[in-house]
Coordinates of C-alpha atoms (C1' of nucleotides) in Angstrom, one line a residue:
Chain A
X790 CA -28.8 -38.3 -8.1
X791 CA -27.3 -37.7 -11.5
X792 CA -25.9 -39.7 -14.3
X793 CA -22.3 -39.4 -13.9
X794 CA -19.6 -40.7 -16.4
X795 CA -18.8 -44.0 -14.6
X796 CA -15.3 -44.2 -12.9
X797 CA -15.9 -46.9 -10.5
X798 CA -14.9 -45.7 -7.7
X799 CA -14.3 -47.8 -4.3
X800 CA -16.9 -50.8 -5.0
X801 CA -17.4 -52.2 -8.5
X802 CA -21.2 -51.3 -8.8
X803 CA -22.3 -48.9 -11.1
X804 CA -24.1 -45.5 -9.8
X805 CA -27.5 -45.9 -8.8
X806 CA -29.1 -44.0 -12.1
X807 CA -26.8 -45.1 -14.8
X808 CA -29.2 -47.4 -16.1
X809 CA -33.4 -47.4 -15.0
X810 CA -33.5 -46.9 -11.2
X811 CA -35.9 -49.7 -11.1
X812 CA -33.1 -52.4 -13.3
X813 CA -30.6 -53.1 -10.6
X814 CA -30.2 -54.0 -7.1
X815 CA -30.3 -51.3 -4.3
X816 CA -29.3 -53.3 -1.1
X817 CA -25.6 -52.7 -1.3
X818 CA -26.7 -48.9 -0.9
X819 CA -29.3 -48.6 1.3
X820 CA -27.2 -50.0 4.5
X821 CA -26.6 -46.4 6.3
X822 CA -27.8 -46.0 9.5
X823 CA -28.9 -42.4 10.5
X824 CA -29.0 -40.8 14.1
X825 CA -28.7 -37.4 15.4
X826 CA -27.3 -36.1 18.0
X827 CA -28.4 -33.0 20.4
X828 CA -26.4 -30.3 21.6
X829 CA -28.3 -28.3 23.9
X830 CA -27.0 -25.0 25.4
X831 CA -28.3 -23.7 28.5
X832 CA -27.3 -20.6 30.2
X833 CA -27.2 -19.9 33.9
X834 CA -25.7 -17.8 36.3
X835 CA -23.8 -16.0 33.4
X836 CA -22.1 -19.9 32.8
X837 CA -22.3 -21.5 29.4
X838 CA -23.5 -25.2 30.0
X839 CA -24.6 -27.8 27.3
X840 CA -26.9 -31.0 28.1
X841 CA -24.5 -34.1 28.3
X842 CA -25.4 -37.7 29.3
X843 CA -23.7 -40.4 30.9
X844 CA -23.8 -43.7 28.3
X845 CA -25.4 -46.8 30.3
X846 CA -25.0 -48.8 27.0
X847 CA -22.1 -50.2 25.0
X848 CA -20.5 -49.0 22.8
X849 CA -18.7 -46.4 25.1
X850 CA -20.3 -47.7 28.2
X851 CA -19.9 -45.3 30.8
X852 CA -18.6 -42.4 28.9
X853 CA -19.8 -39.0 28.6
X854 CA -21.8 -38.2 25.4
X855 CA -24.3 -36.2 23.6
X856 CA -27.9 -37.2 23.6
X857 CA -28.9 -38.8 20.8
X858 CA -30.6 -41.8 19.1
X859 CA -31.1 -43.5 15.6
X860 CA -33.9 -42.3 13.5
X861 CA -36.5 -44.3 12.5
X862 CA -37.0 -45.2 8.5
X863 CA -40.1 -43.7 8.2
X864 CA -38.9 -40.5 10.7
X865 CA -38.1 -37.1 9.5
X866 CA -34.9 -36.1 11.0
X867 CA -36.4 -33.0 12.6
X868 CA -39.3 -35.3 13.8
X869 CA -36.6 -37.6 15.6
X870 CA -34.6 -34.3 16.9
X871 CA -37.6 -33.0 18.9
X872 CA -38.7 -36.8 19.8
X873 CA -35.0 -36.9 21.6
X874 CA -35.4 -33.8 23.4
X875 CA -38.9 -34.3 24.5
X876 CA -37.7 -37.2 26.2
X877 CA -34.7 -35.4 27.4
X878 CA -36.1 -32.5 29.1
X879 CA -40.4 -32.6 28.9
X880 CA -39.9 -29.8 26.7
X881 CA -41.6 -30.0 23.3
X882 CA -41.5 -26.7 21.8
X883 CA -37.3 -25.2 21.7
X884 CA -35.2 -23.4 19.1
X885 CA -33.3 -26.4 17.2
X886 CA -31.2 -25.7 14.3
X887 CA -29.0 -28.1 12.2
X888 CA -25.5 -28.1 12.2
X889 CA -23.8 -30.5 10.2
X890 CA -23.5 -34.0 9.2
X891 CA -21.2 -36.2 10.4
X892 CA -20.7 -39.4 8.2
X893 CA -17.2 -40.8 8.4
X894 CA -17.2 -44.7 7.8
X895 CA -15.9 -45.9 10.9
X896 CA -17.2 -43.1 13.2
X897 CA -19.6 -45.7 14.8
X898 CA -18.7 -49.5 15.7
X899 CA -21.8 -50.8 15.1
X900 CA -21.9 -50.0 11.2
X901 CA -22.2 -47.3 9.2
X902 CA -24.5 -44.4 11.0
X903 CA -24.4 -41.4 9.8
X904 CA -25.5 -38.7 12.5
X905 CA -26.8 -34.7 11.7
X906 CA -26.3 -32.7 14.6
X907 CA -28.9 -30.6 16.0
X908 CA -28.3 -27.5 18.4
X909 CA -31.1 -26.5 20.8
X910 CA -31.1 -23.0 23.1
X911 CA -32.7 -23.3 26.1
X912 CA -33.1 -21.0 29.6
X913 CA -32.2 -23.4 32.1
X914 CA -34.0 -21.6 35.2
X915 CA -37.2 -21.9 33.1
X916 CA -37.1 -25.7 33.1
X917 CA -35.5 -27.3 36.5
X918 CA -33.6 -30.2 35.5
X919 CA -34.3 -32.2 38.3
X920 CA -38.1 -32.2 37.4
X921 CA -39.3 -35.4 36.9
X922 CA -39.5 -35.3 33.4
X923 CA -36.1 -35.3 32.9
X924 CA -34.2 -38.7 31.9
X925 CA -31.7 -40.3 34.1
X926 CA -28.3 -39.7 33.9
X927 CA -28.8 -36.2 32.1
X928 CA -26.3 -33.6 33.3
X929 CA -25.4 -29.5 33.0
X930 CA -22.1 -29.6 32.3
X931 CA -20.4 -25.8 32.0
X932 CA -18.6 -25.5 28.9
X933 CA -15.2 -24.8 30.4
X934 CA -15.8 -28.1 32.3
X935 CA -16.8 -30.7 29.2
X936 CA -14.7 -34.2 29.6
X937 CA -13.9 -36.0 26.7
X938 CA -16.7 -37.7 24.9
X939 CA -17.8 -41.0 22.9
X940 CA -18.1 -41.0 19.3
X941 CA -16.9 -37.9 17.3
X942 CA -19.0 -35.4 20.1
X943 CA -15.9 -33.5 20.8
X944 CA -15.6 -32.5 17.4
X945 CA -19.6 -32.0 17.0
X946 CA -19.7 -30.2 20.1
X947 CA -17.3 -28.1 18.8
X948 CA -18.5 -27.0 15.7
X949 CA -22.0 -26.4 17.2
X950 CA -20.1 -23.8 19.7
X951 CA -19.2 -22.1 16.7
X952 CA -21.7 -22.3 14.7
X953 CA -23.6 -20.6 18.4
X954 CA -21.2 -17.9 18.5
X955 CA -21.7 -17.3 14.5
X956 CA -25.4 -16.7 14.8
X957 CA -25.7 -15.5 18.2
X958 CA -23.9 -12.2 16.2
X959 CA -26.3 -12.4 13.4
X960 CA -29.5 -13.3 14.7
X961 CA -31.2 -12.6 17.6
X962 CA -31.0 -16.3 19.0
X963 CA -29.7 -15.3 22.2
X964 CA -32.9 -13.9 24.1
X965 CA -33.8 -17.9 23.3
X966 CA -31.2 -18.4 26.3
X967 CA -33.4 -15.8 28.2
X968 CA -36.3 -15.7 30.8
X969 CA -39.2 -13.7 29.2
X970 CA -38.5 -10.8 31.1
X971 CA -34.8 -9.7 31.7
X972 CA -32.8 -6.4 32.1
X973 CA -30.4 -5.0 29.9
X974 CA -27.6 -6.3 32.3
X975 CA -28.9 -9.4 31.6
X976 CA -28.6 -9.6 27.9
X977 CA -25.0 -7.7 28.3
X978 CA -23.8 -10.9 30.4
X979 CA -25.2 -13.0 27.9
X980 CA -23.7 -12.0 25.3
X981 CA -20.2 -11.5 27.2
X982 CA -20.6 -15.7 28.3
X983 CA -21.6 -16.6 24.8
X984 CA -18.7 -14.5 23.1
X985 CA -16.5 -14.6 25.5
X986 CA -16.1 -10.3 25.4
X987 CA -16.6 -7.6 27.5
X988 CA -19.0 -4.1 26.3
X989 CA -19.0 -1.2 27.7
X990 CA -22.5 -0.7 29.9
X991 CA -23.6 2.4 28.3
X992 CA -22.7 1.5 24.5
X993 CA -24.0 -2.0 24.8
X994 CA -27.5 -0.6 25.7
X995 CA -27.3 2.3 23.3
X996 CA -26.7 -0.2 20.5
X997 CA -29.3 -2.6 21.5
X998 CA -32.1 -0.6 22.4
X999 CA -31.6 1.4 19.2
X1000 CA -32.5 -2.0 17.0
X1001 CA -35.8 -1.5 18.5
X1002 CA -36.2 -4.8 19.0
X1003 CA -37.0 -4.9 22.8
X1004 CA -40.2 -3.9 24.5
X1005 CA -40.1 -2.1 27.3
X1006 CA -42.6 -4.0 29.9
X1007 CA -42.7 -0.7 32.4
X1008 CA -41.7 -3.0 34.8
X1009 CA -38.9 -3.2 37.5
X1010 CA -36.5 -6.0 39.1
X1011 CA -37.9 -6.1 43.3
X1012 CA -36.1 -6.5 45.9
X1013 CA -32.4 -6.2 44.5
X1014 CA -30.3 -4.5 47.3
X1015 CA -29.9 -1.4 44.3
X1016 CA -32.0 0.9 42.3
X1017 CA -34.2 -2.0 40.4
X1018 CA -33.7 -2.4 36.4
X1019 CA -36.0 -1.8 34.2
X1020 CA -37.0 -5.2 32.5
X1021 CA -37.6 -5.8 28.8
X1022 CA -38.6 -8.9 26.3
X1023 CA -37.9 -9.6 23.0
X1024 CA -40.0 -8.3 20.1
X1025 CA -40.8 -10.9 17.6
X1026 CA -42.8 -9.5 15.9
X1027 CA -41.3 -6.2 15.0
X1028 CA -37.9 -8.4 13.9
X1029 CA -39.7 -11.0 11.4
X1030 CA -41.2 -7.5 10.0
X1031 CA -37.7 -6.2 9.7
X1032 CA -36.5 -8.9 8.3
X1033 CA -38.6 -9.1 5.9
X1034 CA -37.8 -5.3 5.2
X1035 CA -34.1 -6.5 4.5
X1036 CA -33.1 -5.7 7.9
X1037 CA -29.9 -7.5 9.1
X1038 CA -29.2 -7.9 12.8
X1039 CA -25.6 -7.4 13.9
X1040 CA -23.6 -7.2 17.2
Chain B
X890 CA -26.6 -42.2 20.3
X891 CA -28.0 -41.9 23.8
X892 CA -29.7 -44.0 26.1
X893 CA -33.0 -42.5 26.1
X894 CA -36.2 -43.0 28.4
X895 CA -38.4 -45.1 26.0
X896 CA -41.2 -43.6 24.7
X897 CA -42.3 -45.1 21.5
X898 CA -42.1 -43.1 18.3
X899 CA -43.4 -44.2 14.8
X900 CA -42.3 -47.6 15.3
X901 CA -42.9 -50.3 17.7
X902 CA -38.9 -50.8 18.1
X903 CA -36.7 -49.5 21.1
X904 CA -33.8 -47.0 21.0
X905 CA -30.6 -48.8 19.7
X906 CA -29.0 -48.6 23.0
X907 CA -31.6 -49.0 25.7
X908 CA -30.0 -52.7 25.7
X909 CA -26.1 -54.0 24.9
X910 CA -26.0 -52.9 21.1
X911 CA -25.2 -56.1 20.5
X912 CA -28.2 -57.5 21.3
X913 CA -30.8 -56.7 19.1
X914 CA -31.2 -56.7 15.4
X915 CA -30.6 -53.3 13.4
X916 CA -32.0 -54.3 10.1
X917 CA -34.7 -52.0 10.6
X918 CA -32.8 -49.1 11.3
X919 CA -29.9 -49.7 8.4
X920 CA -32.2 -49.3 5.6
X921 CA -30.8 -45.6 4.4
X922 CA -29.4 -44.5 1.5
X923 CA -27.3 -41.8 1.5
X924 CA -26.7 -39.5 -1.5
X925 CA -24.1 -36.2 -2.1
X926 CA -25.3 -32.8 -4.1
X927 CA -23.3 -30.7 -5.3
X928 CA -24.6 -27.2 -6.1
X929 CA -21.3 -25.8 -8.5
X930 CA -20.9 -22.4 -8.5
X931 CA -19.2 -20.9 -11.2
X932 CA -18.4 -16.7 -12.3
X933 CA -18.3 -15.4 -15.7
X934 CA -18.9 -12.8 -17.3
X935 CA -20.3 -10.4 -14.0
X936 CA -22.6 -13.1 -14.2
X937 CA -23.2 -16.2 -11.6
X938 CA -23.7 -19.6 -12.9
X939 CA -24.9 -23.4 -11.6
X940 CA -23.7 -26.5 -12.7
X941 CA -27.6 -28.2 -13.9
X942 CA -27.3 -31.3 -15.7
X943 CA -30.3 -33.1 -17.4
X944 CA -31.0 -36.2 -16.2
X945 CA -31.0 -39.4 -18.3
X946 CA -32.5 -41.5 -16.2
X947 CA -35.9 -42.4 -14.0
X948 CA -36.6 -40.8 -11.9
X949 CA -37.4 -37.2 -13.0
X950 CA -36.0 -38.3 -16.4
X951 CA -35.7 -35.7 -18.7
X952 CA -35.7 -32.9 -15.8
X953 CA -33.0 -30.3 -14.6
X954 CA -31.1 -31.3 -11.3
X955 CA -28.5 -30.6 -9.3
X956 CA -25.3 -33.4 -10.0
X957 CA -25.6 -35.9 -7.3
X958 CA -24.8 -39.6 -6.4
X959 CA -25.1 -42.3 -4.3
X960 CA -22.6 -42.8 -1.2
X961 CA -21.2 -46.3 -1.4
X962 CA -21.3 -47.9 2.2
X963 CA -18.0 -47.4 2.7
X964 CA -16.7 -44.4 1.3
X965 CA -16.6 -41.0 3.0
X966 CA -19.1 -38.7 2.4
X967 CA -16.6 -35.7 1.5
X968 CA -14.7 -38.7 -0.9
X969 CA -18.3 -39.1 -2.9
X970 CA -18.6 -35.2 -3.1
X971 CA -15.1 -35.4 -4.9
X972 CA -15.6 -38.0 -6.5
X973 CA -18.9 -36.1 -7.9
X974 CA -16.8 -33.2 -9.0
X975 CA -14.1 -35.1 -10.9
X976 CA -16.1 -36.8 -12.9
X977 CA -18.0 -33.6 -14.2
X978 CA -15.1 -32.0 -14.3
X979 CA -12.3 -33.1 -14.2
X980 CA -11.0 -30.8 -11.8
X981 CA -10.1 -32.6 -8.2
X982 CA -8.9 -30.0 -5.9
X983 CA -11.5 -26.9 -5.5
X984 CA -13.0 -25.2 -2.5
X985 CA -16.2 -27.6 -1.1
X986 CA -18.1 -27.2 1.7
X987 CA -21.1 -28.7 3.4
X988 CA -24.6 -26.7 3.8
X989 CA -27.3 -29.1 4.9
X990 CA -28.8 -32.2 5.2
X991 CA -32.3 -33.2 3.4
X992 CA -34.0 -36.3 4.5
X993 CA -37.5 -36.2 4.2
X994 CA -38.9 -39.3 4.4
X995 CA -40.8 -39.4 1.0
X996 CA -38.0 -36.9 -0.9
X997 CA -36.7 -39.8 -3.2
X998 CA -38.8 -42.2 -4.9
X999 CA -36.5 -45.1 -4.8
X1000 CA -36.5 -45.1 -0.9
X1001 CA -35.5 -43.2 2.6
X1002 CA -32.3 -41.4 0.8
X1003 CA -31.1 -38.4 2.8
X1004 CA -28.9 -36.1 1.0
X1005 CA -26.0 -34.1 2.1
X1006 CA -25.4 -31.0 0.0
X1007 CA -22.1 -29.5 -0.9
X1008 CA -21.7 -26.0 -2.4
X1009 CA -18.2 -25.4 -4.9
X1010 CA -16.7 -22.4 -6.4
X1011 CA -15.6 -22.5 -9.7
X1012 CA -13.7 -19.8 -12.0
X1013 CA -15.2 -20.9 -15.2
X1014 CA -12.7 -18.9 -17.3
X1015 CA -10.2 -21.3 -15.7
X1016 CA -12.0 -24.6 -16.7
X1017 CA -13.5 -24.7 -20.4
X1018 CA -16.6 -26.1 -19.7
X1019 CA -16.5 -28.2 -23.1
X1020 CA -13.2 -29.5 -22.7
X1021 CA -13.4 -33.3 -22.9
X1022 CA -13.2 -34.1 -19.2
X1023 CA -16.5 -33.0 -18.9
X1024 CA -19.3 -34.9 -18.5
X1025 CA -22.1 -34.9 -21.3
X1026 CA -25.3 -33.0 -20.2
X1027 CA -23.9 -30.7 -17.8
X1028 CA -24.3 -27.1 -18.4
X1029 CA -23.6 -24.0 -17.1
X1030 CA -27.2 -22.3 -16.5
X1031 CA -27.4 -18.4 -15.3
X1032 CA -29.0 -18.2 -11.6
X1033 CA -31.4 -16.1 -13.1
X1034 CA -32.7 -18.6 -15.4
X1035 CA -33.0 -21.9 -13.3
X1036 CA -35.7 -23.9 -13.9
X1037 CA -37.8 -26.4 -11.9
X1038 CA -35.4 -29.2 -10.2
X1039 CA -35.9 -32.6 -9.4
X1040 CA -36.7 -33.7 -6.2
X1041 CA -36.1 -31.1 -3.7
X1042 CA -33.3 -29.3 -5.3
X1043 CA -34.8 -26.2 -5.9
X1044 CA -34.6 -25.7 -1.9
X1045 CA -31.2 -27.1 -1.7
X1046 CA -29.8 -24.7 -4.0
X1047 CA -31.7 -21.9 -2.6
X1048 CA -29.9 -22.9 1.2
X1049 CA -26.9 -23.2 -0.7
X1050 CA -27.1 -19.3 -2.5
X1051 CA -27.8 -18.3 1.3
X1052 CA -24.8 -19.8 2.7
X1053 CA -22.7 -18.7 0.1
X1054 CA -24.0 -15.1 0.4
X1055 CA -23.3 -15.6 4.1
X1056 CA -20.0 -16.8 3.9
X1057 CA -18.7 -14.2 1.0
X1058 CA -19.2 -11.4 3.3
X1059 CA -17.3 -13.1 6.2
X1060 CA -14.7 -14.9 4.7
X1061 CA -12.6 -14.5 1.8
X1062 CA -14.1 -17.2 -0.8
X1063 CA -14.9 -14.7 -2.7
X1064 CA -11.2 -15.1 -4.0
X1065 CA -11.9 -19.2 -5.3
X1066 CA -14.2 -17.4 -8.1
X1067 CA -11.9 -15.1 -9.6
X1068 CA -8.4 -16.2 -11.6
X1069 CA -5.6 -15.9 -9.8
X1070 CA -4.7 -12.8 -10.9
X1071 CA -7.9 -10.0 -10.7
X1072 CA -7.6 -6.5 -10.8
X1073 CA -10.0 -4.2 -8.3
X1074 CA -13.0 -3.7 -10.3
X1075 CA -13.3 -7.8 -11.3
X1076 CA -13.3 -8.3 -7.7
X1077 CA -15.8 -5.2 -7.0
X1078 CA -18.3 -6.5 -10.2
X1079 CA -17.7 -10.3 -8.3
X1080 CA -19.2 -9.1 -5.3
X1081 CA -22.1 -6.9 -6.7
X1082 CA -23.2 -10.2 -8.9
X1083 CA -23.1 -12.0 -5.5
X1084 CA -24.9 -10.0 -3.2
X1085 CA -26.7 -7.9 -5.9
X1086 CA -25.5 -4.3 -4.3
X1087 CA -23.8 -1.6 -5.5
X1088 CA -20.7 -0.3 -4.2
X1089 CA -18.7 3.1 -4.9
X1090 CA -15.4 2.6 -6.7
X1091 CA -13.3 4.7 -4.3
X1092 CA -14.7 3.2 -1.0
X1093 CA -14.8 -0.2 -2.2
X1094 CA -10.9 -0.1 -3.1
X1095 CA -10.1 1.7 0.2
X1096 CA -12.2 -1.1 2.6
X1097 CA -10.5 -4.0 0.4
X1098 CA -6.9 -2.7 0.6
X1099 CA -7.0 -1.6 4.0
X1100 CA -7.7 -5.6 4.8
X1101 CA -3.5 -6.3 3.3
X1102 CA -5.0 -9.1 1.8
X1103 CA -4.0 -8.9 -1.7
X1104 CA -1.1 -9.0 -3.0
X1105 CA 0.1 -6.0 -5.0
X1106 CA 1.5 -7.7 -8.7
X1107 CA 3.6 -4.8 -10.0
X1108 CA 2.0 -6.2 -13.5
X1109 CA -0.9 -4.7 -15.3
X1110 CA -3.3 -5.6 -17.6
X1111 CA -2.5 -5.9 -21.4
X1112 CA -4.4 -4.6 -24.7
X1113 CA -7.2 -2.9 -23.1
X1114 CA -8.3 0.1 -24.4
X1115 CA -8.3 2.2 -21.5
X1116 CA -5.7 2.6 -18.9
X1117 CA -4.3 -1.0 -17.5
X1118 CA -5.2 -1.8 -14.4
X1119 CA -2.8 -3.3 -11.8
X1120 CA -2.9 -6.9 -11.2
X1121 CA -3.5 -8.5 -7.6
X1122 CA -3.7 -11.7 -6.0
X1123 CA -5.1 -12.8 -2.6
X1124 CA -2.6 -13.3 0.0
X1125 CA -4.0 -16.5 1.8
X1126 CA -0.9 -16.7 3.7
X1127 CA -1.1 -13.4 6.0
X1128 CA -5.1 -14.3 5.7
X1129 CA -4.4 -17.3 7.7
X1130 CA -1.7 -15.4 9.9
X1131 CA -4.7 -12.9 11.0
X1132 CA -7.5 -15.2 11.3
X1133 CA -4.6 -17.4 13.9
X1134 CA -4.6 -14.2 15.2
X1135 CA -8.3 -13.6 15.9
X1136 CA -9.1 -10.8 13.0
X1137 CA -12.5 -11.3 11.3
X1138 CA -13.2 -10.7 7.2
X1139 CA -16.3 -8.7 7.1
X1140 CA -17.5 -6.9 4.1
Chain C
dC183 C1' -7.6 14.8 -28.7
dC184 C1' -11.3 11.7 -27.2
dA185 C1' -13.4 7.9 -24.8
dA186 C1' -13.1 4.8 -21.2
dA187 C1' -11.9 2.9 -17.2
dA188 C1' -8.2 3.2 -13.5
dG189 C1' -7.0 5.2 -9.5
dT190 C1' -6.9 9.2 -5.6
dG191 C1' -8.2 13.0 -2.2
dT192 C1' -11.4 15.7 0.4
dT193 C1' -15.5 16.8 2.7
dC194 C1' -19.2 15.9 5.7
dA195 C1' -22.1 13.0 8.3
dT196 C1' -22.6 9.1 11.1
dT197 C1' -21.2 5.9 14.3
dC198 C1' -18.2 4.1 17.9
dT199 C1' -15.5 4.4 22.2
dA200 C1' -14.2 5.9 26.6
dC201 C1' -15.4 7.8 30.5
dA202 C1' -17.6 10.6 33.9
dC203 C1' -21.5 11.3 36.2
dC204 C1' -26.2 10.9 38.4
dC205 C1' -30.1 7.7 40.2
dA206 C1' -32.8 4.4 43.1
dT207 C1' -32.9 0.9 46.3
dG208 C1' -31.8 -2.1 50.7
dG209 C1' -29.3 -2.4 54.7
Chain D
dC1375 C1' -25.6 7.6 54.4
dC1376 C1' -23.2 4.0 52.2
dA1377 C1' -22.6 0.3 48.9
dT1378 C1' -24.2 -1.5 44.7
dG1379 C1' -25.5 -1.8 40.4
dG1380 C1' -28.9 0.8 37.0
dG1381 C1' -29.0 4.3 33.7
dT1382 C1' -27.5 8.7 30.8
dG1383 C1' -24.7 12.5 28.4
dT1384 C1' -20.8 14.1 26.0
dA1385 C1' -16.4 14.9 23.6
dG1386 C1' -13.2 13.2 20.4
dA1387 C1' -11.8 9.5 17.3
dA1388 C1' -12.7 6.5 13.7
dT1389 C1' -15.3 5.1 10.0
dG1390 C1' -18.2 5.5 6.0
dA1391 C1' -20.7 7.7 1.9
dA1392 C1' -20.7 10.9 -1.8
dC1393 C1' -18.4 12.9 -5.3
dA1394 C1' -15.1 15.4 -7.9
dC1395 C1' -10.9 15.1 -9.8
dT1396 C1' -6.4 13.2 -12.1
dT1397 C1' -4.1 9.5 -14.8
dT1398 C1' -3.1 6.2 -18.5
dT1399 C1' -4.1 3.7 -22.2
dG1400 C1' -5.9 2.7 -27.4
dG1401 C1' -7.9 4.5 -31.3

DNA sequence: CCAAAAGTGTTCATTCTACACCCATGG
DNA sequence: CCATGGGTGTAGAATGAACACTTTTGG
């Protein structure tokens, strides 16, 4: 968006703002196609699993993929993102942050798309994915179990595992992955799946519960064949007020 | 990307791929433009420093923005954000990395332009910024002092000081500000103008060296009124050798 | 010899780690 | 009363913060 000392670089037309932005002809720039793509992590059974679908279309008929679509010219990007996983899982309201962009020229054979990448945190035992709002050909893959996939989604997928892992030690995105209620045990496995660690019992808990960040529902697992576990949710509150104190989470 | 259970968005169109991509037109959904900023940081002085220019042409003529251009249609998005740099100034190789994507549907007057941002280090000693590869109306502007930007740059280089205060206290770029050879208390005063803190001489020196990531010179400085201080450089060899290794920079 | 900044050592408090132990429940 | 996991206490090690002190240079 600036006026740049012309070099011409790989076509011969001048930058768009070199001369009046109304004076020349846009077309040659405004050809990009944008979509985004979705890489949703569930968590179940202390297993990893992100949302993959089977492609009925060309190109890359038949392969494995992550969901995604083109974004409409009059869309916000974020609009799009939850449109795709409304339609994906019936869920409207999830935790979806941006990765990256991924823009290289021949990264799509249809013509030059451009796709940001989205990742989305989601308890799978909350929302059955054989409900009947779920699309076709929509699958739980576990993370150690991921074929290859179309496009540039390896490389996506990738990066949004990291990017996962990254926050997951900064923020508390993780209880995302959790029921409402849950016992400390719970969160321990969690965290072990996600960061692939082990923590001692009794240190793990000291260290969480003296964030202060968990409420203590008074409340006990039934009918587990031991003593029961005390359950707990996350305190939202409490951490935007810390954070607005300066407070910075860590693991 | 997907195939995707229609449900009609904004427009009146289907998903790209709900038939053989082949089969229907696309004008409609390749009508983006696709722009690179660059947010430049720069270090002198104990002070940190932007790269604004002023612009010269409509729209926002006259205002302060961030440098920025167009992506032609077939150049790589990482290529245009190099490209970018050169020209300003003249330098071609330099740490770069991608925060965010903007795309707003109304965010650029001309028409649906989504933005990728980059954010640069820069040692500013190292790179006169009135040398004659520059570009003309590009300035160096103290973070303290920005003004208003165009469009939505203010929030883009706002993301981008997050990310860079992010990534300083987990990874070594830190080191891309500095010249190549620093002594202790240039890197300590770097990191207090970065994440505004405070840190004790002694302690800071012990939790930096204990890291063996700098290189120990064996030279001191020259002329200074004071006793010399010894001369270091950052050792981004054995830094790669422990991050293979799984060892993780925090500060 | 003084100012100024480099560079070091020590103490004390805090946090982290490992591990042992007790508790409650169902079968 | 046993198996199973829930839950707690403690000792010793490691780390971190505060601060006083020594060193080397130019003027």
């Amino acid at each position: 968006m600036a006026e740049i000392k012309e070099k011409e670089p790989v076509l011969e037309q001048k930058s768009q703002f070199a001369v009046p932005y109304y004076a020349i002809s846009y077309d040659k720039f405004f050809q990009f196609g944008l979509s985004v793509d979705c890489v949703v992590f569930g968590y179940h059974e202390k297993r990893l699993k992100v949302l993959l679908i089977k492609r009925g279309a060309e190109p890359y008929l038949g392969s494995w993929a992550l969901p995604g679509d083109l974004v409409y010219p009059n869309e916000n990007i974020e609009v799009a993102a939850k449109r795709i996983l409304k339609d994906l899982t019936g869920i409207s309201e999830l935790f979806m942050e941006q990765t990256k962009v991924y823009g290289k020229v021949d990264r799509h054979p249809a013509g030059r798309v451009i796709t940001t990448a989205y990742y989305s945190l989601i308890d799978i035992a909350k929302h059955d994915p054989h409900a009947s709002a779920w699309a076709e050909g929509v699958y739980w893959v576990d993370l150690e179990e991921v074929p290859g996939l179309a496009f540039d989604h390896d490389e996506i997928l990738e990066d949004a595992l990291q990017t996962l892992r990254q926050r997951v030690r900064h923020q508390p995105v993780g209880f995302e992955l959790l029921p409402q209620k849950f016992a400390l045990a719970d969160l321990q496995a969690l965290y072990e799946a996600l960061l692939n660690e082990v923590y001692d019992k009794a240190n793990f808990r000291k260290r969480i519960l003296a964030m202060n960040l968990l409420i203590n529902l008074k409340e006990s697992q039934k009918d587990v064949p031991h003593r029961p576990a005390r359950l707990y949710s996350f305190d939202k509150k409490r951490y935007d007020e810390l954070i607005a104190k300066g407070f910075s989470f860590e693991l």
